[in-house]
Coordinates of C-alpha atoms in Angstrom, one line a residue:
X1 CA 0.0 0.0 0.0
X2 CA 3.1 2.2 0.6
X3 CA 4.0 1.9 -2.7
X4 CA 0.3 3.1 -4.0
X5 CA 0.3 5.9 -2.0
X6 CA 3.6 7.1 -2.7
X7 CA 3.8 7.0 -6.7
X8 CA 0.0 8.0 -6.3
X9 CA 1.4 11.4 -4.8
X10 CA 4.4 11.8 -7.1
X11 CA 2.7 10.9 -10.4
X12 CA -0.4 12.9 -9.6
X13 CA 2.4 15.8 -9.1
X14 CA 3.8 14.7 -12.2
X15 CA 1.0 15.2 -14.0
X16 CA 0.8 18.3 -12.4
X17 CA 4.2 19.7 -13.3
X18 CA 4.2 18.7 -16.7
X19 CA 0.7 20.5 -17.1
X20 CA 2.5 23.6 -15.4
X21 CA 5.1 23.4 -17.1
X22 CA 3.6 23.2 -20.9
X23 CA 0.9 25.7 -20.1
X24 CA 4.3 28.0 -18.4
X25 CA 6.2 28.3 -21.8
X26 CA 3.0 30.1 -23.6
X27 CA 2.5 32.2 -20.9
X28 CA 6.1 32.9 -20.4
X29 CA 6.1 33.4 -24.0
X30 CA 2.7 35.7 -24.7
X31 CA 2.9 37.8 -21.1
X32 CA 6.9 38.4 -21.1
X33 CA 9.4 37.4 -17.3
X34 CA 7.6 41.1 -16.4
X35 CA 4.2 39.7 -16.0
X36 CA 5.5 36.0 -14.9
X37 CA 7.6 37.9 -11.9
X38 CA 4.3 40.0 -10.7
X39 CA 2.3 37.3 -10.1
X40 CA 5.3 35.4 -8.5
X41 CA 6.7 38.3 -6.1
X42 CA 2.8 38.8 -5.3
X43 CA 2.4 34.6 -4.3
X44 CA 5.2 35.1 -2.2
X45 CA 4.7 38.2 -0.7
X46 CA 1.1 37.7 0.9
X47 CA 2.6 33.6 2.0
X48 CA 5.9 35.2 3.8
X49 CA 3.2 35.4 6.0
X50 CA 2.0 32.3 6.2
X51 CA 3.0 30.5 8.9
X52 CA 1.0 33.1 11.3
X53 CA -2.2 31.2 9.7
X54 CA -0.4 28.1 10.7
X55 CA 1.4 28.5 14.0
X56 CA 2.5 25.2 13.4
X57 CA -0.7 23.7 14.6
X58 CA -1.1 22.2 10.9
X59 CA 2.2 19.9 11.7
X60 CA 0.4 19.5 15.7
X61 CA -2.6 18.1 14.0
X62 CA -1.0 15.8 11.9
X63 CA 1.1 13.9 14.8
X64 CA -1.9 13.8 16.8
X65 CA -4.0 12.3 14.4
X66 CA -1.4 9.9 13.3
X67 CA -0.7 8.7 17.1
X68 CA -4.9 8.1 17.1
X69 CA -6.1 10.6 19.1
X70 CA -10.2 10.5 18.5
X71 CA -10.2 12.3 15.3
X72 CA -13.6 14.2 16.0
X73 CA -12.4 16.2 19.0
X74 CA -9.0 16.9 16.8
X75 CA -10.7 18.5 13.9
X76 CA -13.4 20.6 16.8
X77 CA -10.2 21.8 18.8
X78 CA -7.3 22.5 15.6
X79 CA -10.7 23.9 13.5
X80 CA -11.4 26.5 16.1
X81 CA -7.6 27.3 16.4
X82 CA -6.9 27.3 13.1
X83 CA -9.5 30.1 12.1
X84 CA -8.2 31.9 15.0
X85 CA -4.9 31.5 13.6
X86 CA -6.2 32.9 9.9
X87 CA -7.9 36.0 11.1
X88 CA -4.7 36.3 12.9
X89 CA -2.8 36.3 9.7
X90 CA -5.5 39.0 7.8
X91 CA -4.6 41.5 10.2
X92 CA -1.1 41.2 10.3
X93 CA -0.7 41.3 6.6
X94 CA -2.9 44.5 6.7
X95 CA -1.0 46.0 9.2
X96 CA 2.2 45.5 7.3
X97 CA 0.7 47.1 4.1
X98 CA -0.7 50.1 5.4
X99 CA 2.7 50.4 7.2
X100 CA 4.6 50.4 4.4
X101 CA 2.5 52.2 2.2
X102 CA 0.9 55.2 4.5
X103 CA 3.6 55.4 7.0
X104 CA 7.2 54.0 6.5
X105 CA 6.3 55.5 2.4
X106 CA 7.6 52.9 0.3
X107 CA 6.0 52.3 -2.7
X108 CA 5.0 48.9 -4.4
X109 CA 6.3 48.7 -8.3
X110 CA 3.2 49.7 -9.2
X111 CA -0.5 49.8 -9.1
X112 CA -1.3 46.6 -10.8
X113 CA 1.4 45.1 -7.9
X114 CA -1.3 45.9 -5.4
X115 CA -4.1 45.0 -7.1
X116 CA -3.0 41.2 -8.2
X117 CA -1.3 41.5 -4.1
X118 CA -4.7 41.6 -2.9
X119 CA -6.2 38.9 -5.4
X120 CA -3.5 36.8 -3.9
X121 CA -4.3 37.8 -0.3
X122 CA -7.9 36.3 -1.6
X123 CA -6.3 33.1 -2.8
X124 CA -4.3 32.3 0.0
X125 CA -7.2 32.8 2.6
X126 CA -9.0 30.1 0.7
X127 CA -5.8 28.1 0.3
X128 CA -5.3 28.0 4.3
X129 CA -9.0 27.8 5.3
X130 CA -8.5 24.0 3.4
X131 CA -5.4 23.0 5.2
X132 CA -7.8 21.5 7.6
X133 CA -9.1 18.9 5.1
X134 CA -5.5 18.3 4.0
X135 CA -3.9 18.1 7.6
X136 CA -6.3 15.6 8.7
X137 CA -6.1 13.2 5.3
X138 CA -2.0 13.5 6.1
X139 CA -2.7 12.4 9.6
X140 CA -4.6 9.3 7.9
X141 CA -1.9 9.1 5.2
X142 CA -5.0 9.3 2.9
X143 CA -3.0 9.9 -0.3
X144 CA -5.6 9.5 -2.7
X145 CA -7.4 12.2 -0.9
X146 CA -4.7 15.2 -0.7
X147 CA -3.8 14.4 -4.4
X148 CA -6.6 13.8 -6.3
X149 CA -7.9 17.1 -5.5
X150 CA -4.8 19.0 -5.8
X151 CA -4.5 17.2 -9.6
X152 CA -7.8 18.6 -10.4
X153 CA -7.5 22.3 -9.0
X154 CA -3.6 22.7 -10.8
X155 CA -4.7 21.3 -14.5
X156 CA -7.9 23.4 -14.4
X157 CA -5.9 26.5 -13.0
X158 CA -3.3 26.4 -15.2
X159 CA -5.4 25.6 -18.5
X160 CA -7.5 28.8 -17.2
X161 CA -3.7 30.8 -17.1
X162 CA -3.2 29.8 -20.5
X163 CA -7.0 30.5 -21.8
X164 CA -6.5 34.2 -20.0
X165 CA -3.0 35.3 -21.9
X166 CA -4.5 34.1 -25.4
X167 CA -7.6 36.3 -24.6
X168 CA -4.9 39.1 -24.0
X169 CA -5.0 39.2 -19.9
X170 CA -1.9 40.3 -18.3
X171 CA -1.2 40.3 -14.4
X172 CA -4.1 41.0 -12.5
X173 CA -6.3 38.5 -14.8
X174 CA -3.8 35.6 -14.5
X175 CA -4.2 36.4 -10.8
X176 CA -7.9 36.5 -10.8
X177 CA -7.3 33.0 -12.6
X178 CA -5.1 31.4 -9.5
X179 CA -8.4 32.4 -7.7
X180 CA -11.3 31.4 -9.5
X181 CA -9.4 27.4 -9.6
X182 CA -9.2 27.4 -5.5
X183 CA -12.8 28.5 -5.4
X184 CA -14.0 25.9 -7.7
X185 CA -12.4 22.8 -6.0
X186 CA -13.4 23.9 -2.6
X187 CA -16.4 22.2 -2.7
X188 CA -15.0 19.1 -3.1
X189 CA -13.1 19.3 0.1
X190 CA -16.4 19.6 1.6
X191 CA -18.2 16.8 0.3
X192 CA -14.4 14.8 0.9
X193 CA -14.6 15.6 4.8
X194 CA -18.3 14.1 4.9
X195 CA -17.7 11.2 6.9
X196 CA -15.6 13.0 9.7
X197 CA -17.3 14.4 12.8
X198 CA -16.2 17.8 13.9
X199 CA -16.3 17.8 17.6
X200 CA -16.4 20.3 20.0
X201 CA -13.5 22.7 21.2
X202 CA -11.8 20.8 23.8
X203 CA -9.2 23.1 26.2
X204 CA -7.2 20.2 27.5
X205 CA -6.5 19.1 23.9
X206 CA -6.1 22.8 22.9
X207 CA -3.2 22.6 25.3
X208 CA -1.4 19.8 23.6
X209 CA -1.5 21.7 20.0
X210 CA -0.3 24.4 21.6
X211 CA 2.5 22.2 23.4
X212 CA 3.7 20.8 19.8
X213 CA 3.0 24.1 17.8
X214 CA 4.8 26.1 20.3
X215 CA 8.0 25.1 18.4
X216 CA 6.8 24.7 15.3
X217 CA 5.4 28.2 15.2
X218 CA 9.6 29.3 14.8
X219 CA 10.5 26.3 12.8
X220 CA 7.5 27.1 10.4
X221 CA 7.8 30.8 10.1
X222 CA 11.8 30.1 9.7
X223 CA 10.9 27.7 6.6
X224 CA 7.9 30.3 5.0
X225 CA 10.4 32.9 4.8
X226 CA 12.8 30.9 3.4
X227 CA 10.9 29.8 0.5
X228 CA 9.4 33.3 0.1
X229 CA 12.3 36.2 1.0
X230 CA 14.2 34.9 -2.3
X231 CA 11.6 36.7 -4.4
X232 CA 10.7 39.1 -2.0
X233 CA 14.1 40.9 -2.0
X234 CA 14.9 40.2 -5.5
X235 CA 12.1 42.5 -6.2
X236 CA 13.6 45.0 -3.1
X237 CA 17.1 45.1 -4.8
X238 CA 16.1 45.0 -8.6
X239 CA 12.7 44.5 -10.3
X240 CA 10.1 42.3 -11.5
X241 CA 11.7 40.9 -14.7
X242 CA 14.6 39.5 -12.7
X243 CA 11.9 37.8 -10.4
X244 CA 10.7 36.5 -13.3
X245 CA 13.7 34.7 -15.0
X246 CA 14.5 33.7 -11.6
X247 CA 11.1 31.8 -11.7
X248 CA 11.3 30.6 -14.9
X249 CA 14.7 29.1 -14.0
X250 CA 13.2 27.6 -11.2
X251 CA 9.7 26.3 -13.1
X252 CA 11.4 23.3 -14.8
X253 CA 13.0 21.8 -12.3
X254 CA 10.4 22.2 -10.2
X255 CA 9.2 19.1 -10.1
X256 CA 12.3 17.5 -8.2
X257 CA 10.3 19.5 -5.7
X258 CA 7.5 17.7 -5.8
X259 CA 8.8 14.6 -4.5
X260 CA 10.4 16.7 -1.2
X261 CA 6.9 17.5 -0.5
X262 CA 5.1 14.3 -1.7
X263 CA 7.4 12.5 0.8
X264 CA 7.3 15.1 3.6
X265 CA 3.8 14.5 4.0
X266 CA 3.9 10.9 4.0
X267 CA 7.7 10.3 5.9
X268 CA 6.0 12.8 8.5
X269 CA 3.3 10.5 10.2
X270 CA 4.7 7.3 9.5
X271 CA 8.3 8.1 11.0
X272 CA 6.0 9.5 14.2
X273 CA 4.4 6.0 14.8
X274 CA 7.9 4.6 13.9
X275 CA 9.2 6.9 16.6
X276 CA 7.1 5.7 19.1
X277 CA 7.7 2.4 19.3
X278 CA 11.5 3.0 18.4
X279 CA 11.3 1.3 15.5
X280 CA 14.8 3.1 14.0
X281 CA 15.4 0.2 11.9
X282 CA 12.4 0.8 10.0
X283 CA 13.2 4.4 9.4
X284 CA 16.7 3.5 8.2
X285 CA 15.3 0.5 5.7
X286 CA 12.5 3.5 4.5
X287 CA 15.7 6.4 4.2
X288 CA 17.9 3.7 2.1
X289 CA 15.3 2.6 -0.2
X290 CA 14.4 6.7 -0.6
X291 CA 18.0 7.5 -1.4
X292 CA 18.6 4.9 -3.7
X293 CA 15.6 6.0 -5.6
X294 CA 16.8 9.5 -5.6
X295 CA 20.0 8.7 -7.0
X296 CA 19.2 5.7 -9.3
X297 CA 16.3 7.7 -11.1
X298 CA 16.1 11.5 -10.5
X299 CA 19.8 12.2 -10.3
X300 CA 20.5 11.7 -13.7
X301 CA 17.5 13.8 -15.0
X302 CA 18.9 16.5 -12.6
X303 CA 23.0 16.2 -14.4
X304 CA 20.5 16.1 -18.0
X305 CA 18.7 19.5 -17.0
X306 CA 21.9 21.3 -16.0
X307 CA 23.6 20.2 -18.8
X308 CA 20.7 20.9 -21.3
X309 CA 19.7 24.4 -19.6
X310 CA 20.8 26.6 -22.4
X311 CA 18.9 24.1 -25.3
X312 CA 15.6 24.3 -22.8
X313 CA 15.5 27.6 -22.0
X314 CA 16.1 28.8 -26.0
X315 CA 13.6 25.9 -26.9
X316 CA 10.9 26.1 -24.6
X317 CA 10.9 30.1 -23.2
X318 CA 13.2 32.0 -26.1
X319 CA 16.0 34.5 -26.4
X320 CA 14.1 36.6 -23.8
X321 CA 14.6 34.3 -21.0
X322 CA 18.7 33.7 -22.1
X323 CA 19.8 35.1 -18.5
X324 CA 17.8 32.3 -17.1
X325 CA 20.3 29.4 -18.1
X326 CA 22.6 29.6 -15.2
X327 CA 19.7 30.4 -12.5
X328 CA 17.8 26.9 -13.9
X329 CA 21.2 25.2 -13.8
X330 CA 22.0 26.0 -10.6
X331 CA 18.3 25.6 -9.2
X332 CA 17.9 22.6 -10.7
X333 CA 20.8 20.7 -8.1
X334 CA 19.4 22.7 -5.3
X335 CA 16.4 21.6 -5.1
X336 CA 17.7 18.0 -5.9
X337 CA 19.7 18.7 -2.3
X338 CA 16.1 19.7 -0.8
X339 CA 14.5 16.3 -2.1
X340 CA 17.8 14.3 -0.8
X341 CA 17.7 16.2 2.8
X342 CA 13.6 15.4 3.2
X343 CA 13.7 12.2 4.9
X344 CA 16.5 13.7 7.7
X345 CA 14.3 16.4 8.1
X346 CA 11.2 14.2 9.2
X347 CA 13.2 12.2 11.4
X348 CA 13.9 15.2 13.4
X349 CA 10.5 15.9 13.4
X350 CA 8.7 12.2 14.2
X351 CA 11.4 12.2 17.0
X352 CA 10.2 15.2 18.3
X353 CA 12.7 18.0 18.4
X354 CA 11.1 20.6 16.8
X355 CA 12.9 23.1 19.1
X356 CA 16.3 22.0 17.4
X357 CA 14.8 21.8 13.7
X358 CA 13.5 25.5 14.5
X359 CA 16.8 26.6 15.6
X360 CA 18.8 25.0 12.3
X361 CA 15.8 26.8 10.5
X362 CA 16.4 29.9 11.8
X363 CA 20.4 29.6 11.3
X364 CA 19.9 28.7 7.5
X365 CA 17.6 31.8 7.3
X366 CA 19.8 34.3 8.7
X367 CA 22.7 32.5 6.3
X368 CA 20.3 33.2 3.1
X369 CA 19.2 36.1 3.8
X370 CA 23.1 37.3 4.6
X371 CA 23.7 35.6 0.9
X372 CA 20.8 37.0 -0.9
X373 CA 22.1 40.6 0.6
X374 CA 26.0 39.7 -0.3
X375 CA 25.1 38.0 -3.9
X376 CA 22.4 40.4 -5.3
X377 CA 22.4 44.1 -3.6
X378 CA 23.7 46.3 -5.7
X379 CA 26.5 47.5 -3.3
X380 CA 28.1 44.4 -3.5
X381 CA 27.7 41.0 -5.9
X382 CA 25.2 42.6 -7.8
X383 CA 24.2 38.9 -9.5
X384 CA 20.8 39.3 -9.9
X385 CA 18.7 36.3 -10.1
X386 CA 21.5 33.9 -10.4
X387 CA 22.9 35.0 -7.2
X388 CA 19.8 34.2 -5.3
X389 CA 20.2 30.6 -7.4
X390 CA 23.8 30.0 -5.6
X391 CA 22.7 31.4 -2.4
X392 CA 19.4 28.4 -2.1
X393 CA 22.4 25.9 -3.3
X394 CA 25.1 26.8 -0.5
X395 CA 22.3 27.0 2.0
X396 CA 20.6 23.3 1.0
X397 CA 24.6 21.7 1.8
X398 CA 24.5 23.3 4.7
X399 CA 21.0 22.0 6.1
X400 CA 21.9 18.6 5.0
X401 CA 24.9 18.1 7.2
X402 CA 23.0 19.6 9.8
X403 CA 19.9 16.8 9.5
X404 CA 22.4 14.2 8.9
X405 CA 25.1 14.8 12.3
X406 CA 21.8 14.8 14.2
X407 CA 19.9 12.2 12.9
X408 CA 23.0 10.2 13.4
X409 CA 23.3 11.5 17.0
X410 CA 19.6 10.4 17.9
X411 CA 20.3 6.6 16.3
X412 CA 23.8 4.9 15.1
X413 CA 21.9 3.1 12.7
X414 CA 20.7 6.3 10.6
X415 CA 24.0 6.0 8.9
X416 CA 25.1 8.7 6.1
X417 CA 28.0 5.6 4.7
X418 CA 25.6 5.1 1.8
X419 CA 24.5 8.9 1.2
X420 CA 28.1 9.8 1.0
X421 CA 29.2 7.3 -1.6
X422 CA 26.0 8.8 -3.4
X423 CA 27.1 12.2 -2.9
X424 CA 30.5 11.6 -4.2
X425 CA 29.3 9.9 -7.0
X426 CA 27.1 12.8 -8.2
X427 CA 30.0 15.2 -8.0
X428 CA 32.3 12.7 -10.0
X429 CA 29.5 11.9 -12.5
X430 CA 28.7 16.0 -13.3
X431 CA 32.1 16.6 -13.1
X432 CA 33.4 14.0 -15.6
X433 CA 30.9 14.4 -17.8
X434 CA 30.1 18.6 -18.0
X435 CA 33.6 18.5 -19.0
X436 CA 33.1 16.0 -21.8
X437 CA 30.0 17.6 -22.8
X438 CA 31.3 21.2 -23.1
X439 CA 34.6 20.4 -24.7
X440 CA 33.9 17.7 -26.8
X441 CA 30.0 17.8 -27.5
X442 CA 28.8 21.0 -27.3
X443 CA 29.1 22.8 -30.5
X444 CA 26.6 21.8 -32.4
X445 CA 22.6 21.0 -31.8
X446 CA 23.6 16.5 -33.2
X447 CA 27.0 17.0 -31.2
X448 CA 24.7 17.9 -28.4
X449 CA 21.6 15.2 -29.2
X450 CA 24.1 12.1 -29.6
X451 CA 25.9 13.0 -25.9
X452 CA 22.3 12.4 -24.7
X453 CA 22.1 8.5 -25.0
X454 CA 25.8 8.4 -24.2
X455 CA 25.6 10.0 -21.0
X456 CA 22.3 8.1 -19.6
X457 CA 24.0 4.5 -20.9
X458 CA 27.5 5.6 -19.6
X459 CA 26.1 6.2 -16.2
X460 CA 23.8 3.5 -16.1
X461 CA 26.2 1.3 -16.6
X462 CA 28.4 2.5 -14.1
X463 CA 25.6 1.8 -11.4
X464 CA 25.5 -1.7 -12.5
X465 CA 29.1 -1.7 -12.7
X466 CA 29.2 -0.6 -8.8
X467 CA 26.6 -3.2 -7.8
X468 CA 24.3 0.2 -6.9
X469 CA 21.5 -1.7 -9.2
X470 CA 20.3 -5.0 -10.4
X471 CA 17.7 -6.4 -12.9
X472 CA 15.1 -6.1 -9.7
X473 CA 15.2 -2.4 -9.5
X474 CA 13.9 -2.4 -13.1
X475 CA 11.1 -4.8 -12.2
X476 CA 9.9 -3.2 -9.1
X477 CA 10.8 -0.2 -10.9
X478 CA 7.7 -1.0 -13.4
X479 CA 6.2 -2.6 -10.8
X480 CA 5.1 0.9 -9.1
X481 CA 3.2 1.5 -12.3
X482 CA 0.3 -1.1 -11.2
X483 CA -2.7 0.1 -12.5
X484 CA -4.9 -2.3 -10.6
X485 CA -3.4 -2.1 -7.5
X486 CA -3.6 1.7 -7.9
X487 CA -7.0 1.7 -9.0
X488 CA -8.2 -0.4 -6.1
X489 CA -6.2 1.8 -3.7
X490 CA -7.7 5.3 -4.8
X491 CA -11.3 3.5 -4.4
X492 CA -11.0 2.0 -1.3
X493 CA -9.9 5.7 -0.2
X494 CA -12.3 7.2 -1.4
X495 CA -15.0 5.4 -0.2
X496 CA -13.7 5.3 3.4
X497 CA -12.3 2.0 2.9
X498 CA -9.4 0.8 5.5

């Protein structure tokens, strides 16, 4: 069933990156890196607040529900605080506006910046309010349930985008677009949460969310600004067109992503219960299998994107987007680091030391935001978009060998032998062959198509060479790709089936 649930929520993400990503090149194209950075410095700019909506009691709810507490008073008590938590959020984020507007007198870009701002605000409000469907299906590790609907909200959303810029919308419209798709699939939240009670507030179980939240409220706040301050103060030091080649770099490796959040959600719950009973060895057999996955069959996409950035960008985006190449290069392994660090990460977390998760958190902030200041300000680096790119690589190295010397602290067996012949192997393999493929391969476009099979048989090979794979990875390889089993596993789901 694990393996249901897990290629359930990759594929369905998949799906939903290739969609994005298709329906992203003809927006790119028709509304311009301008108009792709508005609506992404906007997205960011009303989530930096975020994770006052949370408070972290979206990660308490989960580990409650996942140790069975009775799941009616959970959803009475973390629905109460969680509204509380989102009304706390509106006025912040007001607060903050008219401060910067009316009193500290810094101007947004312009008026259409406000105006799709506030469409986001909208968004996001109906984003959060359906966290509590989506925390309580994690604390179930209902995977059909969180992916199905997400599937069906993205593809609609994104052929809507595409529908707007061919009509001629620019900004605001494409904004009004993100919002009309979370309005639309908020019903079926509602009819999905039909067969859960919602109980009454209870005060003594208030008090444990707040007891787990408490340190998740830093750790989470520590992470939203993380993955939002990037755009943020690109836009501060330079403008929206370098937001958006920094998010067009960023858009096709994107779905590396993906599977850093696809397993988050389900590594989260199950290494809990695995905590509880101290069941390490099962945490380290689930780690091993996840890392040899990562390397075996994303890493080599990841060397083929870096390699291939300057073909994509000029194939798929055009001459307008050139200043992207390095920024998608360098994303690209980044966010292959944040996939390879996820399972660390939720160890920390099932074992319950949120206080020193929220402290490494808060470190790798204060690093990036030091970086983002050093690499792009104009006073300094002055590297636009590509210095932010470098600055979210340095900082993903740095969080891994944090996760990993703790992880290994809590439990000898959470060894990092493995992850470090990995790790030197994917150095040694980009190394070796970036310098093959830009001395010897790169100058023209059949130069550059016959290094492709080369490369991906080459290093293949090598991994069978090094024992790293057999004939059985192939088969169970395929073997995730049961349509029956999967088929049978989204129904019995669906229906409330255990």
């Amino acid at each position: 069933m694990l393996k249901q649930k897990f290629i359930l929520s990759y594929a369905s993400k998949m799906v939903v990156q290739f969609v994005t990503i298709a329906t992203s090149i003809v927006v790119a194209r028709l509304a311009g890196p301008t108009v792709m950075g508005t609506i992404a410095w906007a997205l960011a700019y009303v989530q930096m607040f975020g994770f006052i909506a949370d408070l972290g009691l979206g990660t308490a709810h989960i580990k409650l529900i996942s140790e069975g507490k009775d799941p009616s008073k959970c959803l009475g008590t973390y629905t109460t605080l969680k509204l509380s938590a989102s009304g706390l959020y509106l006025i912040v984020f007001m607060a903050n506006y008219l401060l910067k507007k009316f009193v500290f007198h810094d101007p947004f870009e312009s008026k259409i910046h406000e105006y799709v701002l506030f469409i986001s605000l909208a968004y996001m409000m109906i984003q959060d309010t359906l966290t509590i469907a989506l925390a309580t299906f994690a604390g179930k590790t209902e995977q059909a349930k969180q992916d199905i609907p997400y599937m069906i909200q993205n593809v609609f959303g994104q052929l809507l985008r595409v529908a707007i810029v061919l009509l001629g919308g620019r900004a605001i419209a494409l904004a009004l677009g993100n919002l009309a798709s979370a309005v639309v699939i908020f019903p079926m939240y509602i009819a999905m949460m039909k067969n859960y009670k919602f109980g009454k507030f209870d005060k003594e179980l208030a008090k444990e969310y707040i007891k787990i939240a408490a340190p998740v409220l830093i750790l989470g706040a520590a992470t939203t600004l993380t993955n939002t301050i990037d755009k943020v103060l690109l836009q501060d030091f330079t403008d929206s067109n370098q937001v958006g080649l920094y998010t067009a770099g960023q858009r096709i490796g994107g779905f590396i992503l993906l599977i850093s959040r696809s397993m988050s959600m389900l590594f989260f719950p199950m290494f809990s219960a695995a905590v509880a009973r101290s069941d390490f060895r099962f945490i380290q057999d689930k780690i091993y299998k996840f890392e040899r996955f990562s390397f075996l069959f994303i890493l080599p996409f990841v060397v083929v994107i870096a390699l291939y950035s300057r073909d994509i960008v000029l194939i798929l985006l055009g001459k307008e987007y050139m200043p992207s190449i390095n920024m998608m290069s360098i994303s690209t392994v980044a966010l292959f680091l944040t996939v390879f660090n996820t399972p660390q990460g939720n160890v920390m977390t099932g074992l319950g030391k949120f206080r020193l998760v929220a402290i490494i958190a808060v470190v790798n902030l204060i690093i990036y935001v030091g970086l983002i200041v050093l690499f792009v300000h104009k006073d300094f680096l002055n590297m636009g978009g590509e210095g932010v790119s470098w600055c979210l690589l340095i900082t993903n190295v740095l969080i891994g060998i944090f996760y990993r010397y703790y992880c290994y602290k809590a439990s000898k067996l959470l060894s990092n032998k493995l992850a470090i012949q990995f790790i030197i192997y994917g150095i040694v393999n980009f190394g070796v062959f970036w310098f093959i493929f830009k001395n010897y391969f790169f100058d023209t476009v059949l130069l550059r198509i016959i290094f492709l099979p080369i490369y991906i048989l080459l290093t293949y090979g090598s991994f069978f060479v090094l024992k790293w794979m057999n004939r059985n990875d192939i088969v169970q390889l395929l073997g995730l790709f049961n349509i029956k089993a999967m088929k049978n596993y989204i129904s019995g789901e669906m229906k409330g089936k255990k």
